[in-house]
Amino acid sequence: MNAYMPLCVPTLKGNEWKYVKECIDTEWVSSAGKYVDLFEQNISEYTGSKYAVACVNGTSAIQVSLRLAGVLPGDEVIVPTLTFIAPINAIAYNNASPVFMDADNFYNLDAGKTISFINNETVFKDGFTYNKSTNVKVAALLPVHVWGNACWLDELTELCRERNIAIVEDASESLGTFYKEGKYKGKHTGTIGKLGCISFNGNKIITTGGGGMILTDDEKLAEKAKYLTTQAKDDPIRYVHDEIGYNFRLTNIQAALGVAQLEQLPAILKRKKELFDYYRSAIEDIDGLSLSKVPNYADNNHWLNLLQIDSKAIGEDRETLMQRLEKNGIQTRPVWKLNHEQKPYKNFQNYKIEKANILVENSLCLPSSSNLTNENLEKIVSQLNG
Ligand SMILES: Cc1ncc(COP(=O)(O)O)c(C=O)c1O
């Protein structure tokens, strides 16, 4: 069997067809119907977030959340450079500016450096925090729980509270990741800040084809999120709109997929953990390669596994390894190009970026779909062996 092994594809083997068929049979396919409410309710229960508001995708969920968190045009938002570009674009959609931070060992925002940036490079004046170098208000911090790794937030939340910096978490990749140590023990990623966002894009741990969710414990913010994402209707019958809203609704069909997928999440998480354990023990024995470590302070969803490469030791650089694996039916991908080096963002401030450069150079994302068989895994590892 020589099937191609993509990086991360969904498994749709539960009630997906049944629930979607029901939408079609009942002709409730658009933004009304029982599944949107049910999906919101189920995500709220699963994550422990008091409210969950469905959105057309994760990017728009972040865009709206930043607005709800009080980010105004011209403000600055602290964000990691090592992440998919969507959260940076969401800052730009709000006409705000990113301030780029370095990564820690788990590819996440470096909490220590972020604290030193806030303490040394900003001042607190009249209830707000201002960047000393630009004199601009730092309105929000946008940590991203990349690869499903929980970003360490214990000290940052306190400092941001003192400095009136709102926290909006990008938990797009971390559905299923809960803290198991520290101040937030037992809490789901995305439920620490004022708002948190999840993505249900096709490559995520569960999918709605495309979709997102805004999490918050604040009833007023949840109401406003619903209002803004559904065209800001003040009087839906007479078409009165007092604010500029968005058409960011999730459809009943997508939500039906989501409800079925969420039922599968425990089984998907179990398989993801098996993949991680398999890779870890098999790769341990290969000189020059290692599996990237995950934080021991969280129960990780193991959404995507990352290989760390010592090119000198294996005699092959990342690019050559990627191409060789591709020829053998194994899709791998480098880590994202750092955002402070992307063309639209290279003129924005970045703060002491070091570790992120190293991680980008030596990492390769491994196939991590929950439908990978043990034979698939054996083949991947045998190819890694050279
Ligand atoms: C870290 C991160 N943030 C945001 C997004 C955006 O989500 P979406 O594709 O649902 O807009 C993604 C994934 O696509 C992501 O990986």
mmCIF file of C-alpha atoms and ligand atoms in Angstrom:
data_model
loop_
_atom_site.group_PDB
_atom_site.id
_atom_site.type_symbol
_atom_site.label_atom_id
_atom_site.label_comp_id
_atom_site.label_asym_id
_atom_site.label_seq_id
_atom_site.Cartn_x
_atom_site.Cartn_y
_atom_site.Cartn_z
ATOM 1 C CA MET A 1 0.000 0.000 0.000
ATOM 2 C CA ASN A 2 1.578 3.257 -1.175
ATOM 3 C CA ALA A 3 -1.018 5.860 -0.292
ATOM 4 C CA TYR A 4 0.142 9.462 -0.030
ATOM 5 C CA MET A 5 0.367 10.698 3.551
ATOM 6 C CA PRO A 6 -0.697 14.344 3.829
ATOM 7 C CA LEU A 7 0.338 16.517 6.750
ATOM 8 C CA CYS A 8 -2.991 16.710 8.512
ATOM 9 C CA VAL A 9 -6.370 15.711 7.111
ATOM 10 C CA PRO A 10 -9.699 15.169 8.845
ATOM 11 C CA THR A 11 -11.399 11.938 9.843
ATOM 12 C CA LEU A 12 -15.151 12.116 9.187
ATOM 13 C CA LYS A 13 -16.274 8.678 10.308
ATOM 14 C CA GLY A 14 -18.913 9.534 12.926
ATOM 15 C CA ASN A 15 -22.325 11.183 12.593
ATOM 16 C CA GLU A 16 -21.109 13.823 10.120
ATOM 17 C CA TRP A 17 -23.101 12.498 7.179
ATOM 18 C CA LYS A 18 -26.225 11.895 9.285
ATOM 19 C CA TYR A 19 -26.326 15.429 10.710
ATOM 20 C CA VAL A 20 -25.474 17.160 7.418
ATOM 21 C CA LYS A 21 -28.094 15.056 5.640
ATOM 22 C CA GLU A 22 -30.624 16.169 8.227
ATOM 23 C CA CYS A 23 -29.876 19.816 7.348
ATOM 24 C CA ILE A 24 -30.481 19.065 3.690
ATOM 25 C CA ASP A 25 -33.560 16.913 4.310
ATOM 26 C CA THR A 26 -35.114 19.632 6.469
ATOM 27 C CA GLU A 27 -33.842 22.392 4.147
ATOM 28 C CA TRP A 28 -32.189 24.252 7.043
ATOM 29 C CA VAL A 29 -28.860 24.850 5.370
ATOM 30 C CA SER A 30 -28.019 28.462 6.106
ATOM 31 C CA SER A 31 -27.479 30.558 9.213
ATOM 32 C CA ALA A 32 -30.624 29.462 11.072
ATOM 33 C CA GLY A 33 -31.314 25.939 12.331
ATOM 34 C CA LYS A 34 -30.592 23.933 15.436
ATOM 35 C CA TYR A 35 -26.963 23.043 14.817
ATOM 36 C CA VAL A 36 -25.362 26.477 15.240
ATOM 37 C CA ASP A 37 -26.822 26.816 18.763
ATOM 38 C CA LEU A 38 -26.001 23.215 19.578
ATOM 39 C CA PHE A 39 -22.419 23.513 18.366
ATOM 40 C CA GLU A 40 -21.926 26.690 20.427
ATOM 41 C CA GLN A 41 -23.406 25.003 23.478
ATOM 42 C CA ASN A 42 -21.257 21.882 23.062
ATOM 43 C CA ILE A 43 -18.037 23.865 22.571
ATOM 44 C CA SER A 44 -18.885 25.965 25.606
ATOM 45 C CA GLU A 45 -19.403 22.821 27.698
ATOM 46 C CA TYR A 46 -16.268 21.125 26.404
ATOM 47 C CA THR A 47 -13.944 24.084 26.912
ATOM 48 C CA GLY A 48 -15.576 25.363 30.082
ATOM 49 C CA SER A 49 -15.993 28.788 28.495
ATOM 50 C CA LYS A 50 -19.245 30.361 29.670
ATOM 51 C CA TYR A 51 -20.087 31.508 26.156
ATOM 52 C CA ALA A 52 -19.109 30.370 22.675
ATOM 53 C CA VAL A 53 -20.054 32.289 19.550
ATOM 54 C CA ALA A 54 -19.732 30.596 16.161
ATOM 55 C CA CYS A 55 -17.906 32.369 13.371
ATOM 56 C CA VAL A 56 -17.197 31.749 9.703
ATOM 57 C CA ASN A 57 -13.519 30.947 10.394
ATOM 58 C CA GLY A 58 -10.779 31.373 12.961
ATOM 59 C CA THR A 59 -9.324 34.475 11.335
ATOM 60 C CA SER A 60 -12.594 36.391 11.563
ATOM 61 C CA ALA A 61 -13.048 35.172 15.144
ATOM 62 C CA ILE A 62 -9.708 36.834 16.002
ATOM 63 C CA GLN A 63 -10.539 39.968 14.040
ATOM 64 C CA VAL A 64 -13.815 40.452 15.933
ATOM 65 C CA SER A 65 -12.276 39.475 19.280
ATOM 66 C CA LEU A 66 -9.584 42.139 18.960
ATOM 67 C CA ARG A 67 -12.263 44.735 18.270
ATOM 68 C CA LEU A 68 -14.287 43.493 21.243
ATOM 69 C CA ALA A 69 -11.179 43.616 23.436
ATOM 70 C CA GLY A 70 -10.965 47.355 22.737
ATOM 71 C CA VAL A 71 -8.253 47.451 20.075
ATOM 72 C CA LEU A 72 -8.698 50.700 18.153
ATOM 73 C CA PRO A 73 -7.179 51.883 14.886
ATOM 74 C CA GLY A 74 -3.586 52.949 15.510
ATOM 75 C CA ASP A 75 -3.135 50.791 18.639
ATOM 76 C CA GLU A 76 -0.421 48.160 18.992
ATOM 77 C CA VAL A 77 -0.890 44.462 19.709
ATOM 78 C CA ILE A 78 1.907 42.224 21.019
ATOM 79 C CA VAL A 79 2.034 38.975 19.058
ATOM 80 C CA PRO A 80 4.554 36.171 18.428
ATOM 81 C CA THR A 81 6.474 36.266 15.160
ATOM 82 C CA LEU A 82 6.364 32.468 14.952
ATOM 83 C CA THR A 83 2.787 31.675 14.000
ATOM 84 C CA PHE A 84 0.566 31.289 10.985
ATOM 85 C CA ILE A 85 -0.030 34.765 9.533
ATOM 86 C CA ALA A 86 -3.805 34.849 10.275
ATOM 87 C CA PRO A 87 -3.581 36.487 13.743
ATOM 88 C CA ILE A 88 -1.220 39.158 12.375
ATOM 89 C CA ASN A 89 -3.627 39.870 9.529
ATOM 90 C CA ALA A 90 -6.464 40.094 12.064
ATOM 91 C CA ILE A 91 -4.500 42.871 13.819
ATOM 92 C CA ALA A 92 -4.076 44.657 10.481
ATOM 93 C CA TYR A 93 -7.801 44.316 9.677
ATOM 94 C CA ASN A 94 -8.393 46.373 12.835
ATOM 95 C CA ASN A 95 -5.951 49.001 11.515
ATOM 96 C CA ALA A 96 -3.685 48.263 14.459
ATOM 97 C CA SER A 97 0.043 47.392 14.412
ATOM 98 C CA PRO A 98 1.803 44.206 15.498
ATOM 99 C CA VAL A 99 4.789 44.249 17.868
ATOM 100 C CA PHE A 100 6.599 40.964 17.280
ATOM 101 C CA MET A 101 7.916 38.754 20.090
ATOM 102 C CA ASP A 102 10.326 35.836 20.143
ATOM 103 C CA ALA A 103 9.452 32.149 20.609
ATOM 104 C CA ASP A 104 10.144 29.860 23.575
ATOM 105 C CA ASN A 105 11.258 26.199 23.442
ATOM 106 C CA PHE A 106 7.707 25.122 22.597
ATOM 107 C CA TYR A 107 7.471 27.508 19.608
ATOM 108 C CA ASN A 108 5.115 29.739 21.630
ATOM 109 C CA LEU A 109 5.322 33.393 22.592
ATOM 110 C CA ASP A 110 8.304 33.816 24.947
ATOM 111 C CA ALA A 111 6.600 34.882 28.181
ATOM 112 C CA GLY A 112 9.844 36.064 29.838
ATOM 113 C CA LYS A 113 10.825 38.326 26.953
ATOM 114 C CA THR A 114 7.282 39.654 26.669
ATOM 115 C CA ILE A 115 7.369 40.559 30.354
ATOM 116 C CA SER A 116 10.699 42.313 29.928
ATOM 117 C CA PHE A 117 9.356 44.181 26.894
ATOM 118 C CA ILE A 118 6.350 45.420 28.869
ATOM 119 C CA ASN A 119 8.463 46.305 31.933
ATOM 120 C CA ASN A 120 11.333 47.995 30.090
ATOM 121 C CA GLU A 121 10.013 49.243 26.783
ATOM 122 C CA THR A 122 6.614 50.611 27.781
ATOM 123 C CA VAL A 123 5.217 53.144 30.288
ATOM 124 C CA PHE A 124 1.920 53.143 32.144
ATOM 125 C CA LYS A 125 0.149 56.499 31.902
ATOM 126 C CA ASP A 126 -3.458 57.557 32.611
ATOM 127 C CA GLY A 127 -4.613 53.967 32.822
ATOM 128 C CA PHE A 128 -3.010 52.746 29.596
ATOM 129 C CA THR A 129 0.298 51.238 28.470
ATOM 130 C CA TYR A 130 2.341 53.090 25.848
ATOM 131 C CA ASN A 131 5.253 51.842 23.797
ATOM 132 C CA LYS A 132 8.253 54.092 24.618
ATOM 133 C CA SER A 133 9.655 53.886 21.091
ATOM 134 C CA THR A 134 6.436 54.762 19.232
ATOM 135 C CA ASN A 135 4.332 56.516 21.916
ATOM 136 C CA VAL A 136 1.468 54.328 20.783
ATOM 137 C CA LYS A 137 -0.964 52.541 23.108
ATOM 138 C CA VAL A 138 -0.336 48.806 23.564
ATOM 139 C CA ALA A 139 -3.939 47.663 23.693
ATOM 140 C CA ALA A 140 -3.680 43.893 23.596
ATOM 141 C CA LEU A 141 -1.546 40.777 23.825
ATOM 142 C CA LEU A 142 -2.344 37.993 21.363
ATOM 143 C CA PRO A 143 -0.623 34.750 22.407
ATOM 144 C CA VAL A 144 -1.019 31.803 20.021
ATOM 145 C CA HIS A 145 -1.027 28.211 21.305
ATOM 146 C CA VAL A 146 0.898 26.851 18.325
ATOM 147 C CA TRP A 147 0.775 23.158 17.356
ATOM 148 C CA GLY A 148 -1.573 22.625 20.314
ATOM 149 C CA ASN A 149 1.144 23.577 22.825
ATOM 150 C CA ALA A 150 -0.281 25.673 25.656
ATOM 151 C CA CYS A 151 1.434 29.040 25.979
ATOM 152 C CA TRP A 152 2.581 29.759 29.538
ATOM 153 C CA LEU A 153 0.499 32.694 30.781
ATOM 154 C CA ASP A 154 0.650 32.627 34.609
ATOM 155 C CA GLU A 155 2.751 35.765 35.102
ATOM 156 C CA LEU A 156 1.666 37.548 31.930
ATOM 157 C CA THR A 157 -2.002 37.659 32.897
ATOM 158 C CA GLU A 158 -1.165 39.482 36.139
ATOM 159 C CA LEU A 159 1.109 41.994 34.434
ATOM 160 C CA CYS A 160 -1.405 42.613 31.626
ATOM 161 C CA ARG A 161 -4.142 43.173 34.205
ATOM 162 C CA GLU A 162 -1.991 45.775 36.005
ATOM 163 C CA ARG A 163 -1.132 47.445 32.680
ATOM 164 C CA ASN A 164 -4.647 47.328 31.198
ATOM 165 C CA ILE A 165 -3.510 45.214 28.249
ATOM 166 C CA ALA A 166 -6.322 42.920 27.096
ATOM 167 C CA ILE A 167 -5.443 39.302 26.349
ATOM 168 C CA VAL A 168 -7.011 37.637 23.309
ATOM 169 C CA GLU A 169 -5.818 34.047 22.869
ATOM 170 C CA ASP A 170 -5.475 32.382 19.521
ATOM 171 C CA ALA A 171 -6.367 28.796 20.398
ATOM 172 C CA SER A 172 -6.989 27.911 16.743
ATOM 173 C CA GLU A 173 -4.719 24.885 16.957
ATOM 174 C CA SER A 174 -5.252 23.874 20.565
ATOM 175 C CA LEU A 175 -8.780 22.517 20.967
ATOM 176 C CA GLY A 176 -8.365 19.713 23.500
ATOM 177 C CA THR A 177 -5.341 21.227 25.286
ATOM 178 C CA PHE A 178 -5.908 21.863 28.998
ATOM 179 C CA TYR A 179 -3.457 23.253 31.565
ATOM 180 C CA LYS A 180 -2.555 20.736 34.248
ATOM 181 C CA GLU A 181 -0.254 22.891 36.352
ATOM 182 C CA GLY A 182 -0.034 26.464 37.555
ATOM 183 C CA LYS A 183 -2.689 29.080 38.111
ATOM 184 C CA TYR A 184 -4.818 27.806 35.269
ATOM 185 C CA LYS A 185 -4.749 24.107 36.126
ATOM 186 C CA GLY A 186 -7.833 22.435 34.636
ATOM 187 C CA LYS A 187 -8.569 25.309 32.255
ATOM 188 C CA HIS A 188 -8.799 24.940 28.512
ATOM 189 C CA THR A 189 -6.511 27.026 26.317
ATOM 190 C CA GLY A 190 -8.449 29.998 24.992
ATOM 191 C CA THR A 191 -10.366 30.517 28.240
ATOM 192 C CA ILE A 192 -7.732 32.523 30.148
ATOM 193 C CA GLY A 193 -7.862 35.854 28.333
ATOM 194 C CA LYS A 194 -10.769 38.210 27.850
ATOM 195 C CA LEU A 195 -11.562 36.308 24.666
ATOM 196 C CA GLY A 196 -10.186 33.222 22.921
ATOM 197 C CA CYS A 197 -10.566 31.902 19.384
ATOM 198 C CA ILE A 198 -10.688 28.452 17.819
ATOM 199 C CA SER A 199 -10.421 27.418 14.171
ATOM 200 C CA PHE A 200 -12.240 24.511 12.536
ATOM 201 C CA ASN A 201 -10.333 24.710 9.277
ATOM 202 C CA GLY A 202 -9.886 21.396 7.440
ATOM 203 C CA ASN A 203 -6.437 20.724 8.892
ATOM 204 C CA LYS A 204 -7.432 21.365 12.531
ATOM 205 C CA ILE A 205 -8.079 18.730 15.198
ATOM 206 C CA ILE A 206 -11.788 18.841 14.333
ATOM 207 C CA THR A 207 -13.248 20.561 11.299
ATOM 208 C CA THR A 208 -16.409 22.129 9.966
ATOM 209 C CA GLY A 209 -14.834 22.497 6.517
ATOM 210 C CA GLY A 210 -14.213 26.092 7.527
ATOM 211 C CA GLY A 211 -15.300 27.679 10.766
ATOM 212 C CA GLY A 212 -14.328 29.316 14.005
ATOM 213 C CA MET A 213 -15.510 30.088 17.515
ATOM 214 C CA ILE A 214 -15.120 32.990 19.921
ATOM 215 C CA LEU A 215 -14.835 32.020 23.600
ATOM 216 C CA THR A 216 -15.520 34.352 26.493
ATOM 217 C CA ASP A 217 -16.844 34.318 30.051
ATOM 218 C CA ASP A 218 -18.251 37.811 29.650
ATOM 219 C CA GLU A 219 -21.949 37.805 28.755
ATOM 220 C CA LYS A 220 -21.881 41.309 27.278
ATOM 221 C CA LEU A 221 -18.909 40.507 25.057
ATOM 222 C CA ALA A 222 -20.616 37.304 23.903
ATOM 223 C CA GLU A 223 -23.766 39.230 23.002
ATOM 224 C CA LYS A 224 -21.732 41.825 21.175
ATOM 225 C CA ALA A 225 -19.790 39.095 19.360
ATOM 226 C CA LYS A 226 -23.055 37.593 18.111
ATOM 227 C CA TYR A 227 -24.295 41.055 17.130
ATOM 228 C CA LEU A 228 -21.141 42.025 15.210
ATOM 229 C CA THR A 229 -20.762 38.681 13.431
ATOM 230 C CA THR A 230 -24.382 38.750 12.212
ATOM 231 C CA GLN A 231 -24.428 42.184 10.520
ATOM 232 C CA ALA A 232 -25.084 44.259 13.688
ATOM 233 C CA LYS A 233 -28.860 44.152 13.499
ATOM 234 C CA ASP A 234 -30.432 46.523 16.016
ATOM 235 C CA ASP A 235 -33.874 45.905 14.608
ATOM 236 C CA PRO A 236 -33.759 42.824 12.379
ATOM 237 C CA ILE A 237 -37.255 43.410 11.025
ATOM 238 C CA ARG A 238 -36.847 47.042 10.053
ATOM 239 C CA TYR A 239 -33.167 46.680 9.092
ATOM 240 C CA VAL A 240 -31.724 49.112 11.595
ATOM 241 C CA HIS A 241 -27.938 48.905 12.066
ATOM 242 C CA ASP A 242 -26.236 51.209 14.567
ATOM 243 C CA GLU A 243 -22.745 49.802 13.976
ATOM 244 C CA ILE A 244 -20.776 48.314 11.106
ATOM 245 C CA GLY A 245 -21.076 44.565 11.506
ATOM 246 C CA TYR A 246 -19.810 41.621 9.490
ATOM 247 C CA ASN A 247 -21.349 38.662 7.738
ATOM 248 C CA PHE A 248 -19.255 36.173 9.702
ATOM 249 C CA ARG A 249 -21.970 33.599 10.405
ATOM 250 C CA LEU A 250 -21.337 29.874 10.442
ATOM 251 C CA THR A 251 -23.969 27.921 8.512
ATOM 252 C CA ASN A 252 -26.180 25.172 9.903
ATOM 253 C CA ILE A 253 -24.461 22.640 7.604
ATOM 254 C CA GLN A 254 -21.014 23.567 8.903
ATOM 255 C CA ALA A 255 -22.219 23.505 12.504
ATOM 256 C CA ALA A 256 -23.798 20.073 11.918
ATOM 257 C CA LEU A 257 -20.365 18.835 10.857
ATOM 258 C CA GLY A 258 -18.895 20.448 13.951
ATOM 259 C CA VAL A 259 -21.358 18.765 16.322
ATOM 260 C CA ALA A 260 -20.505 15.370 14.830
ATOM 261 C CA GLN A 261 -16.767 16.114 14.896
ATOM 262 C CA LEU A 262 -16.839 17.180 18.532
ATOM 263 C CA GLU A 263 -18.361 13.797 19.404
ATOM 264 C CA GLN A 264 -15.245 12.257 17.831
ATOM 265 C CA LEU A 265 -12.776 14.503 19.656
ATOM 266 C CA PRO A 266 -11.945 12.063 22.516
ATOM 267 C CA ALA A 267 -11.102 9.323 19.998
ATOM 268 C CA ILE A 268 -9.094 11.758 17.846
ATOM 269 C CA LEU A 269 -7.146 12.966 20.897
ATOM 270 C CA LYS A 270 -6.387 9.381 21.879
ATOM 271 C CA ARG A 271 -5.023 8.595 18.417
ATOM 272 C CA LYS A 272 -3.027 11.855 18.327
ATOM 273 C CA LYS A 273 -1.358 10.890 21.597
ATOM 274 C CA GLU A 274 -0.498 7.454 20.167
ATOM 275 C CA LEU A 275 1.097 9.102 17.121
ATOM 276 C CA PHE A 276 3.132 11.384 19.379
ATOM 277 C CA ASP A 277 4.284 8.468 21.565
ATOM 278 C CA TYR A 278 5.188 6.410 18.503
ATOM 279 C CA TYR A 279 7.192 9.207 16.898
ATOM 280 C CA ARG A 280 8.912 10.066 20.170
ATOM 281 C CA SER A 281 10.199 6.598 20.902
ATOM 282 C CA ALA A 282 11.091 5.772 17.279
ATOM 283 C CA ILE A 283 12.859 9.052 16.566
ATOM 284 C CA GLU A 284 14.803 8.895 19.842
ATOM 285 C CA ASP A 285 16.906 6.160 18.252
ATOM 286 C CA ILE A 286 17.854 8.180 15.160
ATOM 287 C CA ASP A 287 21.067 10.190 15.457
ATOM 288 C CA GLY A 288 20.611 13.847 14.574
ATOM 289 C CA LEU A 289 16.825 13.827 14.775
ATOM 290 C CA SER A 290 14.494 14.445 17.683
ATOM 291 C CA LEU A 291 10.823 15.073 18.201
ATOM 292 C CA SER A 292 10.145 18.535 19.560
ATOM 293 C CA LYS A 293 9.199 18.537 23.232
ATOM 294 C CA VAL A 294 5.764 19.575 24.444
ATOM 295 C CA PRO A 295 5.109 21.452 27.695
ATOM 296 C CA ASN A 296 4.703 19.203 30.724
ATOM 297 C CA TYR A 297 2.397 21.774 32.343
ATOM 298 C CA ALA A 298 -0.448 20.909 29.966
ATOM 299 C CA ASP A 299 -2.359 17.963 28.575
ATOM 300 C CA ASN A 300 -1.502 18.494 24.948
ATOM 301 C CA ASN A 301 -3.797 17.773 22.009
ATOM 302 C CA HIS A 302 -0.709 16.791 19.931
ATOM 303 C CA TRP A 303 -2.308 18.403 16.897
ATOM 304 C CA LEU A 304 0.910 18.402 14.883
ATOM 305 C CA ASN A 305 4.266 16.739 15.566
ATOM 306 C CA LEU A 306 7.521 18.501 14.780
ATOM 307 C CA LEU A 307 10.865 17.043 13.905
ATOM 308 C CA GLN A 308 14.020 18.873 14.953
ATOM 309 C CA ILE A 309 16.946 18.294 12.658
ATOM 310 C CA ASP A 310 20.673 18.471 13.226
ATOM 311 C CA SER A 311 21.620 18.749 9.548
ATOM 312 C CA LYS A 312 25.339 18.169 10.154
ATOM 313 C CA ALA A 313 24.668 14.938 12.041
ATOM 314 C CA ILE A 314 22.276 13.497 9.460
ATOM 315 C CA GLY A 315 24.180 14.848 6.452
ATOM 316 C CA GLU A 316 20.990 16.237 4.927
ATOM 317 C CA ASP A 317 19.410 19.666 5.282
ATOM 318 C CA ARG A 318 15.732 20.286 5.956
ATOM 319 C CA GLU A 319 14.872 21.076 2.351
ATOM 320 C CA THR A 320 16.524 17.913 0.966
ATOM 321 C CA LEU A 321 14.886 15.781 3.631
ATOM 322 C CA MET A 322 11.489 17.321 2.832
ATOM 323 C CA GLN A 323 11.908 16.631 -0.880
ATOM 324 C CA ARG A 324 13.091 13.070 -0.336
ATOM 325 C CA LEU A 325 10.095 12.341 1.917
ATOM 326 C CA GLU A 326 7.727 13.918 -0.635
ATOM 327 C CA LYS A 327 9.082 11.600 -3.341
ATOM 328 C CA ASN A 328 8.216 8.727 -1.052
ATOM 329 C CA GLY A 329 4.630 9.856 -0.540
ATOM 330 C CA ILE A 330 5.189 11.609 2.781
ATOM 331 C CA GLN A 331 4.154 15.242 3.049
ATOM 332 C CA THR A 332 6.125 17.375 5.501
ATOM 333 C CA ARG A 333 6.256 21.139 5.841
ATOM 334 C CA PRO A 334 8.677 23.679 7.291
ATOM 335 C CA VAL A 335 7.568 25.982 10.078
ATOM 336 C CA TRP A 336 5.976 29.258 8.898
ATOM 337 C CA LYS A 337 8.236 32.021 7.623
ATOM 338 C CA LEU A 338 8.570 34.425 10.556
ATOM 339 C CA ASN A 339 5.999 37.194 10.377
ATOM 340 C CA HIS A 340 8.334 40.081 11.156
ATOM 341 C CA GLU A 341 10.115 39.131 7.912
ATOM 342 C CA GLN A 342 6.953 38.939 5.796
ATOM 343 C CA LYS A 343 6.662 41.708 3.217
ATOM 344 C CA PRO A 344 3.586 43.470 4.677
ATOM 345 C CA TYR A 345 4.980 43.405 8.223
ATOM 346 C CA LYS A 346 8.742 43.893 7.997
ATOM 347 C CA ASN A 347 8.584 47.556 9.014
ATOM 348 C CA PHE A 348 6.891 46.869 12.343
ATOM 349 C CA GLN A 349 8.757 46.584 15.612
ATOM 350 C CA ASN A 350 10.259 43.283 16.693
ATOM 351 C CA TYR A 351 11.839 42.604 20.053
ATOM 352 C CA LYS A 352 15.022 40.547 20.511
ATOM 353 C CA ILE A 353 14.071 37.721 18.168
ATOM 354 C CA GLU A 354 16.586 34.898 18.483
ATOM 355 C CA LYS A 355 15.082 31.516 19.342
ATOM 356 C CA ALA A 356 12.401 31.755 16.621
ATOM 357 C CA ASN A 357 15.159 31.961 13.972
ATOM 358 C CA ILE A 358 16.708 28.717 15.205
ATOM 359 C CA LEU A 359 13.382 26.880 15.412
ATOM 360 C CA VAL A 360 12.435 27.897 11.896
ATOM 361 C CA GLU A 361 15.755 26.670 10.548
ATOM 362 C CA ASN A 362 15.759 23.232 12.153
ATOM 363 C CA SER A 363 12.113 22.127 12.195
ATOM 364 C CA LEU A 364 9.895 20.096 9.926
ATOM 365 C CA CYS A 365 6.229 19.267 10.580
ATOM 366 C CA LEU A 366 5.493 15.554 10.308
ATOM 367 C CA PRO A 367 2.317 13.879 9.038
ATOM 368 C CA SER A 368 -0.043 13.864 12.001
ATOM 369 C CA SER A 369 -3.505 12.959 10.717
ATOM 370 C CA SER A 370 -5.516 10.890 13.160
ATOM 371 C CA ASN A 371 -6.272 8.390 10.383
ATOM 372 C CA LEU A 372 -2.602 7.373 9.985
ATOM 373 C CA THR A 373 -2.186 3.645 10.473
ATOM 374 C CA ASN A 374 0.671 1.968 12.326
ATOM 375 C CA GLU A 375 2.014 0.809 8.939
ATOM 376 C CA ASN A 376 2.016 4.442 7.768
ATOM 377 C CA LEU A 377 4.008 5.396 10.859
ATOM 378 C CA GLU A 378 6.511 2.589 10.300
ATOM 379 C CA LYS A 379 7.031 3.758 6.730
ATOM 380 C CA ILE A 380 7.559 7.371 7.799
ATOM 381 C CA VAL A 381 10.090 6.378 10.447
ATOM 382 C CA SER A 382 11.935 4.060 8.102
ATOM 383 C CA GLN A 383 12.276 6.941 5.629
ATOM 384 C CA LEU A 384 13.519 9.216 8.402
ATOM 385 C CA ASN A 385 16.174 6.607 9.064
ATOM 386 C CA GLY A 386 17.570 7.457 5.616
HETATM 387 C C1 LIG B 1 -2.530 29.737 14.683
HETATM 388 C C2 LIG B 1 -3.654 29.981 13.734
HETATM 389 N N1 LIG B 1 -4.378 31.094 13.864
HETATM 390 C C3 LIG B 1 -5.418 31.351 13.064
HETATM 391 C C4 LIG B 1 -5.779 30.482 12.067
HETATM 392 C C5 LIG B 1 -6.888 30.870 11.167
HETATM 393 O O1 LIG B 1 -7.954 30.015 11.186
HETATM 394 P P1 LIG B 1 -8.894 29.896 9.902
HETATM 395 O O2 LIG B 1 -8.146 29.171 8.839
HETATM 396 O O3 LIG B 1 -10.064 29.115 10.424
HETATM 397 O O4 LIG B 1 -9.274 31.275 9.504
HETATM 398 C C6 LIG B 1 -5.044 29.286 11.899
HETATM 399 C C7 LIG B 1 -5.332 28.264 10.908
HETATM 400 O O5 LIG B 1 -5.783 28.278 9.841
HETATM 401 C C8 LIG B 1 -3.950 29.044 12.743
HETATM 402 O O6 LIG B 1 -3.223 27.947 12.599
#
